[in-house]
């Protein structure tokens, strides 16, 4: 596995989160005004409201902004040329970010936020021109209201995935010639989609892995935030014990949406606990009821199938867990997205060998991961989630991008039509739960 040379360890989040715990914002707290403008290139004019970035200086806590272990070229009115990371300090909350992309020689730019969350897909600007894109980035910390913290996994979350938990926003600019002219940031109060799940949902740290939760922001207008609290190796019981759901419940408000998908790791708990399946269902029921009591919308997702084929068809390897998710939704009135059934249709549409590119694999497919997905696979699954929200007629579906095209898993996208460039961040360890 290739080691990412661009990511460097950050200050221990455990020590930092203990300091922040007493200052954790209440869910109903008024949004504190926050406005920043960064102009890149030698033509940038600094003022009280504008920060001119004329050198590729590294991030500094003293400055509160800078580049992450990369040295993009500084041009007259832009910065870029090769993939790079730019960070700036931002307290916990949701932020509307508007980027002006472009360069004198033209540009092609894909933007990811924090830990590879897809925000802008392959935006091309002509030579000398620019294109403007706006998206929402969620920032979270481990702090819980009234004291305590989410119990992060060390060193995975506290170091390798630190970008998902620190008090700053990191943007990754990729593409054949990624270039940025300006960056405008405002803190906003918008509906939030909270995600909770396992390694098939979480923000995977690097290539060649990806999850549908990372791809989801790309399909929403800049009127909705996606806050992905899922983590590799987690089950319903583990997420309770580590305070992940407690964190979400402290933040969720009327109009928000809570999407939960577990099962892959939960089924393994049966070896030690014969009541594990019933406890899985009971956890989903409890969460759905608590989310509804806060005036938000719970959505239960059945776990997607693994790459388990027999005689040309996908066979269920998740035992009774998809059915338990169905029952939890029915008993609570939660919305349901049957990703288990939809993924079966998707995989079989490609065929046993044709569906291999949906999963993590090496060059000749002699080694493959039957559980975790490639960026292309994650992208297709994210489309199934979006289509599920639309089919369930949930209000949040009104915030899906205007150019959305109905997605039928029996007629999926061709891999050749997937043009999201790979991140320059590579995973240093495999996801848990393989």
CSV table of N, CA and C in Angstrom, one decimal, residues 217-342:
chain,number,residue,atom,x,y,z
A,217,UNK,N,-22.0,14.8,-0.8
A,217,UNK,CA,-22.1,16.3,-0.9
A,217,UNK,C,-22.2,16.8,-2.3
A,218,UNK,N,-21.6,16.1,-3.3
A,218,UNK,CA,-21.5,16.5,-4.7
A,218,UNK,C,-22.9,16.6,-5.3
A,219,UNK,N,-23.9,15.9,-4.7
A,219,UNK,CA,-25.2,15.8,-5.3
A,219,UNK,C,-26.2,16.7,-4.7
A,220,UNK,N,-25.8,17.7,-3.8
A,220,UNK,CA,-26.7,18.6,-3.2
A,220,UNK,C,-26.3,20.0,-3.5
A,221,UNK,N,-27.3,20.9,-3.5
A,221,UNK,CA,-27.1,22.3,-3.7
A,221,UNK,C,-26.4,22.9,-2.5
A,222,UNK,N,-25.8,24.1,-2.6
A,222,UNK,CA,-25.1,24.7,-1.5
A,222,UNK,C,-26.1,25.3,-0.5
A,223,UNK,N,-27.1,24.5,-0.2
A,223,UNK,CA,-28.2,24.9,0.8
A,223,UNK,C,-28.3,23.8,1.9
A,224,UNK,N,-27.4,22.8,1.8
A,224,UNK,CA,-27.5,21.7,2.7
A,224,UNK,C,-26.0,21.3,3.0
A,225,UNK,N,-25.8,20.9,4.3
A,225,UNK,CA,-24.5,20.4,4.8
A,225,UNK,C,-24.6,18.9,4.9
A,226,UNK,N,-23.5,18.2,4.7
A,226,UNK,CA,-23.4,16.8,5.0
A,226,UNK,C,-22.4,16.6,6.1
A,227,UNK,N,-22.8,16.1,7.2
A,227,UNK,CA,-21.9,15.9,8.3
A,227,UNK,C,-21.7,14.4,8.5
A,228,UNK,N,-20.6,13.8,8.1
A,228,UNK,CA,-20.3,12.4,8.1
A,228,UNK,C,-19.6,11.9,9.4
A,229,UNK,N,-20.4,11.3,10.3
A,229,UNK,CA,-19.9,10.9,11.6
A,229,UNK,C,-19.6,9.4,11.6
A,230,UNK,N,-19.7,8.7,10.4
A,230,UNK,CA,-19.4,7.3,10.3
A,230,UNK,C,-17.9,7.0,10.5
A,231,UNK,N,-17.6,5.8,10.9
A,231,UNK,CA,-16.2,5.5,11.1
A,231,UNK,C,-16.0,4.0,10.8
A,232,UNK,N,-14.8,3.7,10.3
A,232,UNK,CA,-14.4,2.4,9.9
A,232,UNK,C,-14.4,1.4,11.1
A,233,UNK,N,-15.0,0.2,10.9
A,233,UNK,CA,-15.0,-0.8,11.9
A,233,UNK,C,-16.1,-0.7,12.9
A,234,UNK,N,-17.0,0.3,12.8
A,234,UNK,CA,-18.1,0.6,13.8
A,234,UNK,C,-19.3,-0.3,13.6
A,235,UNK,N,-20.0,-0.5,14.7
A,235,UNK,CA,-21.3,-1.1,14.8
A,235,UNK,C,-22.2,-0.2,15.5
A,236,UNK,N,-23.5,-0.6,15.6
A,236,UNK,CA,-24.4,0.2,16.4
A,236,UNK,C,-24.0,0.3,17.9
A,237,UNK,N,-23.6,-0.8,18.5
A,237,UNK,CA,-23.2,-0.8,19.9
A,237,UNK,C,-21.9,0.0,20.1
A,238,UNK,N,-20.9,-0.1,19.1
A,238,UNK,CA,-19.7,0.7,19.3
A,238,UNK,C,-19.9,2.2,19.1
A,239,UNK,N,-20.8,2.6,18.2
A,239,UNK,CA,-21.1,4.0,18.0
A,239,UNK,C,-21.8,4.6,19.3
A,240,UNK,N,-22.6,3.8,20.0
A,240,UNK,CA,-23.2,4.2,21.2
A,240,UNK,C,-22.1,4.4,22.3
A,241,UNK,N,-21.2,3.4,22.4
A,241,UNK,CA,-20.2,3.5,23.4
A,241,UNK,C,-19.2,4.6,23.2
A,242,UNK,N,-18.9,4.9,22.0
A,242,UNK,CA,-17.9,6.0,21.7
A,242,UNK,C,-18.5,7.4,21.7
A,243,UNK,N,-19.8,7.5,21.8
A,243,UNK,CA,-20.4,8.8,21.9
A,243,UNK,C,-20.7,9.4,20.5
A,244,UNK,N,-20.7,8.6,19.5
A,244,UNK,CA,-20.9,9.2,18.1
A,244,UNK,C,-22.4,9.6,18.0
A,245,UNK,N,-23.3,8.8,18.4
A,245,UNK,CA,-24.7,9.2,18.3
A,245,UNK,C,-25.0,10.3,19.3
A,246,UNK,N,-24.4,10.3,20.4
A,246,UNK,CA,-24.6,11.4,21.4
A,246,UNK,C,-24.2,12.7,20.8
A,247,UNK,N,-23.1,12.7,20.1
A,247,UNK,CA,-22.6,13.9,19.4
A,247,UNK,C,-23.6,14.4,18.4
A,248,UNK,N,-24.1,13.5,17.6
A,248,UNK,CA,-25.1,13.9,16.6
A,248,UNK,C,-26.4,14.5,17.3
A,249,UNK,N,-26.9,13.8,18.3
A,249,UNK,CA,-28.1,14.2,19.0
A,249,UNK,C,-28.0,15.5,19.6
A,250,UNK,N,-26.7,15.9,20.0
A,250,UNK,CA,-26.5,17.2,20.6
A,250,UNK,C,-26.6,18.3,19.6
A,251,UNK,N,-26.5,18.0,18.3
A,251,UNK,CA,-26.4,19.0,17.2
A,251,UNK,C,-27.7,19.1,16.4
A,252,UNK,N,-28.4,17.9,16.3
A,252,UNK,CA,-29.5,17.8,15.3
A,252,UNK,C,-30.6,18.8,15.7
A,253,UNK,N,-31.3,19.3,14.7
A,253,UNK,CA,-32.4,20.3,14.9
A,253,UNK,C,-33.5,20.0,14.0
A,254,UNK,N,-34.7,20.6,14.2
A,254,UNK,CA,-35.8,20.4,13.3
A,254,UNK,C,-35.4,20.7,11.9
A,255,UNK,N,-35.8,19.9,10.9
A,255,UNK,CA,-35.4,20.1,9.5
A,255,UNK,C,-34.2,19.4,9.1
A,256,UNK,N,-33.4,18.9,10.1
A,256,UNK,CA,-32.2,18.1,9.7
A,256,UNK,C,-32.6,16.6,9.4
A,257,UNK,N,-31.7,15.9,8.8
A,257,UNK,CA,-31.9,14.5,8.5
A,257,UNK,C,-30.8,13.6,9.0
A,258,UNK,N,-31.2,12.5,9.6
A,258,UNK,CA,-30.2,11.5,10.1
A,258,UNK,C,-30.3,10.2,9.3
A,259,UNK,N,-29.2,9.9,8.6
A,259,UNK,CA,-29.1,8.7,7.8
A,259,UNK,C,-28.2,7.7,8.4
A,260,UNK,N,-28.7,6.5,8.7
A,260,UNK,CA,-27.9,5.5,9.4
A,260,UNK,C,-27.8,4.2,8.7
A,261,UNK,N,-26.6,3.7,8.5
A,261,UNK,CA,-26.4,2.4,7.9
A,261,UNK,C,-25.4,1.5,8.6
A,262,UNK,N,-25.8,0.4,9.2
A,262,UNK,CA,-24.9,-0.5,9.9
A,262,UNK,C,-25.3,-1.9,9.5
A,263,UNK,N,-24.5,-2.9,9.9
A,263,UNK,CA,-24.8,-4.3,9.6
A,263,UNK,C,-23.6,-5.1,9.4
A,264,UNK,N,-22.6,-4.5,8.6
A,264,UNK,CA,-21.4,-5.3,8.2
A,264,UNK,C,-20.6,-5.8,9.5
A,265,UNK,N,-20.4,-4.9,10.4
A,265,UNK,CA,-19.7,-5.3,11.6
A,265,UNK,C,-20.6,-5.8,12.7
A,266,UNK,N,-21.8,-5.4,12.7
A,266,UNK,CA,-22.8,-5.8,13.8
A,266,UNK,C,-23.0,-7.4,13.7
A,267,UNK,N,-23.0,-7.9,12.5
A,267,UNK,CA,-23.2,-9.4,12.4
A,267,UNK,C,-22.1,-10.2,13.0
A,268,UNK,N,-20.9,-9.6,13.1
A,268,UNK,CA,-19.8,-10.3,13.6
A,268,UNK,C,-19.9,-10.4,15.2
A,269,UNK,N,-20.7,-9.5,15.8
A,269,UNK,CA,-20.8,-9.5,17.2
A,269,UNK,C,-21.6,-10.8,17.7
A,270,UNK,N,-22.3,-11.5,16.8
A,270,UNK,CA,-23.1,-12.6,17.2
A,270,UNK,C,-22.2,-13.7,17.7
A,271,UNK,N,-20.9,-13.7,17.4
A,271,UNK,CA,-20.0,-14.8,17.9
A,271,UNK,C,-19.9,-14.7,19.4
A,272,UNK,N,-20.0,-13.5,19.9
A,272,UNK,CA,-19.9,-13.3,21.4
A,272,UNK,C,-21.2,-13.1,22.1
A,273,UNK,N,-22.2,-12.6,21.3
A,273,UNK,CA,-23.5,-12.3,21.9
A,273,UNK,C,-24.6,-12.8,21.1
A,274,UNK,N,-25.3,-13.9,21.5
A,274,UNK,CA,-26.4,-14.4,20.7
A,274,UNK,C,-27.6,-13.5,20.5
A,275,UNK,N,-27.6,-12.4,21.3
A,275,UNK,CA,-28.7,-11.4,21.2
A,275,UNK,C,-28.3,-10.2,20.3
A,276,UNK,N,-27.1,-10.3,19.6
A,276,UNK,CA,-26.6,-9.2,18.9
A,276,UNK,C,-27.5,-8.6,17.9
A,277,UNK,N,-28.2,-9.5,17.2
A,277,UNK,CA,-29.1,-9.0,16.1
A,277,UNK,C,-30.3,-8.2,16.7
A,278,UNK,N,-30.8,-8.6,17.8
A,278,UNK,CA,-31.9,-7.9,18.4
A,278,UNK,C,-31.4,-6.6,19.0
A,279,UNK,N,-30.2,-6.6,19.5
A,279,UNK,CA,-29.7,-5.3,20.1
A,279,UNK,C,-29.4,-4.3,18.9
A,280,UNK,N,-29.0,-4.8,17.8
A,280,UNK,CA,-28.8,-4.0,16.6
A,280,UNK,C,-30.1,-3.3,16.2
A,281,UNK,N,-31.2,-4.1,16.1
A,281,UNK,CA,-32.5,-3.5,15.8
A,281,UNK,C,-32.9,-2.5,16.9
A,282,UNK,N,-32.8,-2.9,18.1
A,282,UNK,CA,-33.2,-2.0,19.2
A,282,UNK,C,-32.4,-0.7,19.2
A,283,UNK,N,-31.1,-0.7,18.8
A,283,UNK,CA,-30.4,0.5,18.7
A,283,UNK,C,-30.9,1.4,17.7
A,284,UNK,N,-31.2,0.8,16.5
A,284,UNK,CA,-31.8,1.6,15.4
A,284,UNK,C,-33.2,2.2,15.8
A,285,UNK,N,-34.0,1.4,16.5
A,285,UNK,CA,-35.3,1.9,16.9
A,285,UNK,C,-35.1,3.1,17.9
A,286,UNK,N,-34.2,2.9,18.9
A,286,UNK,CA,-34.0,4.0,19.8
A,286,UNK,C,-33.5,5.3,19.2
A,287,UNK,N,-32.6,5.1,18.3
A,287,UNK,CA,-32.0,6.3,17.6
A,287,UNK,C,-33.1,7.0,16.7
A,288,UNK,N,-33.9,6.2,16.0
A,288,UNK,CA,-34.9,6.8,15.2
A,288,UNK,C,-35.9,7.6,16.0
A,289,UNK,N,-36.3,7.0,17.1
A,289,UNK,CA,-37.3,7.7,18.0
A,289,UNK,C,-36.7,9.0,18.6
A,290,UNK,N,-35.4,9.0,19.0
A,290,UNK,CA,-34.8,10.2,19.6
A,290,UNK,C,-34.6,11.3,18.5
A,291,UNK,N,-34.3,10.9,17.3
A,291,UNK,CA,-34.2,11.9,16.2
A,291,UNK,C,-35.5,12.5,15.9
A,292,UNK,N,-36.6,11.7,15.9
A,292,UNK,CA,-37.9,12.2,15.6
A,292,UNK,C,-38.4,13.2,16.7
A,293,UNK,N,-38.0,12.8,18.0
A,293,UNK,CA,-38.3,13.7,19.1
A,293,UNK,C,-37.7,15.1,19.0
A,294,UNK,N,-36.6,15.2,18.3
A,294,UNK,CA,-35.9,16.5,18.1
A,294,UNK,C,-36.4,17.2,16.8
A,295,UNK,N,-37.4,16.6,16.2
A,295,UNK,CA,-38.0,17.3,15.0
A,295,UNK,C,-37.3,17.1,13.7
A,296,UNK,N,-36.4,16.1,13.7
A,296,UNK,CA,-35.6,15.8,12.5
A,296,UNK,C,-36.1,14.5,11.9
A,297,UNK,N,-35.6,14.1,10.8
A,297,UNK,CA,-36.1,13.0,10.0
A,297,UNK,C,-35.1,11.9,10.0
A,298,UNK,N,-35.4,10.7,10.6
A,298,UNK,CA,-34.5,9.5,10.5
A,298,UNK,C,-34.7,8.7,9.3
A,299,UNK,N,-33.6,8.3,8.7
A,299,UNK,CA,-33.6,7.5,7.5
A,299,UNK,C,-32.8,6.2,7.8
A,300,UNK,N,-33.3,5.1,7.8
A,300,UNK,CA,-32.6,3.8,8.0
A,300,UNK,C,-32.3,3.2,6.6
A,301,UNK,N,-31.0,2.9,6.5
A,301,UNK,CA,-30.5,2.3,5.2
A,301,UNK,C,-30.1,0.8,5.5
A,302,UNK,N,-30.6,-0.1,4.7
A,302,UNK,CA,-30.2,-1.5,4.8
A,302,UNK,C,-28.8,-1.6,4.3
A,303,UNK,N,-27.9,-2.5,4.9
A,303,UNK,CA,-26.5,-2.6,4.5
A,303,UNK,C,-26.4,-3.1,3.1
A,304,UNK,N,-25.5,-2.5,2.2
A,304,UNK,CA,-25.4,-2.9,0.9
A,304,UNK,C,-24.7,-4.3,0.9
A,305,UNK,N,-24.9,-5.1,-0.2
A,305,UNK,CA,-24.4,-6.4,-0.3
A,305,UNK,C,-22.9,-6.3,-0.5
A,306,UNK,N,-22.2,-7.4,-0.2
A,306,UNK,CA,-20.8,-7.6,-0.5
A,306,UNK,C,-20.7,-8.2,-1.9
A,307,UNK,N,-19.5,-8.3,-2.4
A,307,UNK,CA,-19.3,-8.9,-3.8
A,307,UNK,C,-19.3,-10.4,-3.6
A,308,UNK,N,-20.5,-10.9,-3.4
A,308,UNK,CA,-20.6,-12.4,-3.2
A,308,UNK,C,-21.6,-12.9,-4.2
A,309,UNK,N,-21.0,-13.5,-5.3
A,309,UNK,CA,-21.8,-14.0,-6.4
A,309,UNK,C,-21.8,-15.5,-6.4
A,310,UNK,N,-23.0,-16.1,-6.8
A,310,UNK,CA,-23.1,-17.5,-7.0
A,310,UNK,C,-24.1,-17.7,-8.2
A,311,UNK,N,-23.5,-18.4,-9.2
A,311,UNK,CA,-24.3,-18.7,-10.5
A,311,UNK,C,-24.8,-17.4,-11.1
A,312,UNK,N,-24.0,-16.3,-11.0
A,312,UNK,CA,-24.3,-15.1,-11.7
A,312,UNK,C,-25.2,-14.1,-10.9
A,313,UNK,N,-25.5,-14.5,-9.7
A,313,UNK,CA,-26.4,-13.7,-8.8
A,313,UNK,C,-25.7,-13.4,-7.5
A,314,UNK,N,-26.0,-12.2,-7.0
A,314,UNK,CA,-25.5,-11.8,-5.6
A,314,UNK,C,-26.3,-12.6,-4.6
A,315,UNK,N,-25.6,-13.2,-3.7
A,315,UNK,CA,-26.2,-13.9,-2.5
A,315,UNK,C,-26.0,-13.1,-1.3
A,316,UNK,N,-27.0,-13.1,-0.4
A,316,UNK,CA,-26.9,-12.3,0.8
A,316,UNK,C,-25.9,-12.9,1.8
A,317,UNK,N,-24.9,-12.1,2.2
A,317,UNK,CA,-24.0,-12.6,3.2
A,317,UNK,C,-24.2,-11.8,4.6
A,318,UNK,N,-25.3,-11.0,4.6
A,318,UNK,CA,-25.5,-10.2,5.8
A,318,UNK,C,-26.6,-10.8,6.7
A,319,UNK,N,-26.9,-12.0,6.5
A,319,UNK,CA,-27.9,-12.8,7.3
A,319,UNK,C,-29.2,-12.0,7.5
A,320,UNK,N,-29.6,-11.9,8.8
A,320,UNK,CA,-30.9,-11.2,9.0
A,320,UNK,C,-30.8,-9.7,9.2
A,321,UNK,N,-29.7,-9.2,9.1
A,321,UNK,CA,-29.5,-7.7,9.4
A,321,UNK,C,-30.3,-6.8,8.4
A,322,UNK,N,-30.3,-7.0,7.1
A,322,UNK,CA,-31.1,-6.2,6.3
A,322,UNK,C,-32.6,-6.2,6.7
A,323,UNK,N,-33.1,-7.4,7.1
A,323,UNK,CA,-34.5,-7.5,7.5
A,323,UNK,C,-34.7,-6.8,8.8
A,324,UNK,N,-33.7,-6.8,9.7
A,324,UNK,CA,-33.8,-6.1,11.0
A,324,UNK,C,-33.9,-4.6,10.8
A,325,UNK,N,-33.2,-4.1,9.8
A,325,UNK,CA,-33.3,-2.7,9.5
A,325,UNK,C,-34.7,-2.3,8.9
A,326,UNK,N,-35.2,-3.2,8.1
A,326,UNK,CA,-36.6,-3.0,7.6
A,326,UNK,C,-37.6,-2.9,8.8
A,327,UNK,N,-37.5,-3.8,9.7
A,327,UNK,CA,-38.4,-3.8,10.8
A,327,UNK,C,-38.2,-2.6,11.7
A,328,UNK,N,-37.0,-2.1,11.9
A,328,UNK,CA,-36.8,-0.9,12.7
A,328,UNK,C,-37.4,0.3,12.1
A,329,UNK,N,-37.3,0.4,10.8
A,329,UNK,CA,-38.0,1.5,10.1
A,329,UNK,C,-39.5,1.4,10.2
A,330,UNK,N,-40.0,0.2,10.0
A,330,UNK,CA,-41.5,0.1,10.1
A,330,UNK,C,-42.0,0.4,11.4
A,331,UNK,N,-41.3,0.0,12.5
A,331,UNK,CA,-41.8,0.2,13.9
A,331,UNK,C,-41.7,1.6,14.3
A,332,UNK,N,-40.8,2.4,13.7
A,332,UNK,CA,-40.6,3.8,14.2
A,332,UNK,C,-41.2,4.8,13.2
A,333,UNK,N,-41.6,4.4,12.0
A,333,UNK,CA,-42.0,5.3,11.0
A,333,UNK,C,-40.9,6.1,10.3
A,334,UNK,N,-39.7,5.6,10.5
A,334,UNK,CA,-38.5,6.2,9.8
A,334,UNK,C,-38.6,5.9,8.3
A,335,UNK,N,-38.0,6.7,7.6
A,335,UNK,CA,-37.9,6.5,6.1
A,335,UNK,C,-36.9,5.3,5.9
A,336,UNK,N,-37.0,4.6,4.8
A,336,UNK,CA,-36.2,3.4,4.6
A,336,UNK,C,-35.6,3.6,3.2
A,337,UNK,N,-34.3,3.3,3.1
A,337,UNK,CA,-33.6,3.2,1.8
A,337,UNK,C,-33.1,1.7,1.7
A,338,UNK,N,-33.6,0.9,0.8
A,338,UNK,CA,-33.2,-0.5,0.8
A,338,UNK,C,-32.0,-0.7,-0.1
A,339,UNK,N,-30.8,-0.2,0.4
A,339,UNK,CA,-29.6,-0.3,-0.3
A,339,UNK,C,-29.2,-1.8,-0.5
A,340,UNK,N,-29.6,-2.7,0.3
A,340,UNK,CA,-29.3,-4.1,0.2
A,340,UNK,C,-29.8,-4.6,-1.2
A,341,UNK,N,-31.1,-4.3,-1.4
A,341,UNK,CA,-31.8,-4.7,-2.7
A,341,UNK,C,-31.2,-4.0,-3.8
A,342,UNK,N,-31.1,-2.7,-3.7
A,342,UNK,CA,-30.6,-1.8,-4.8
A,342,UNK,C,-29.2,-2.2,-5.2
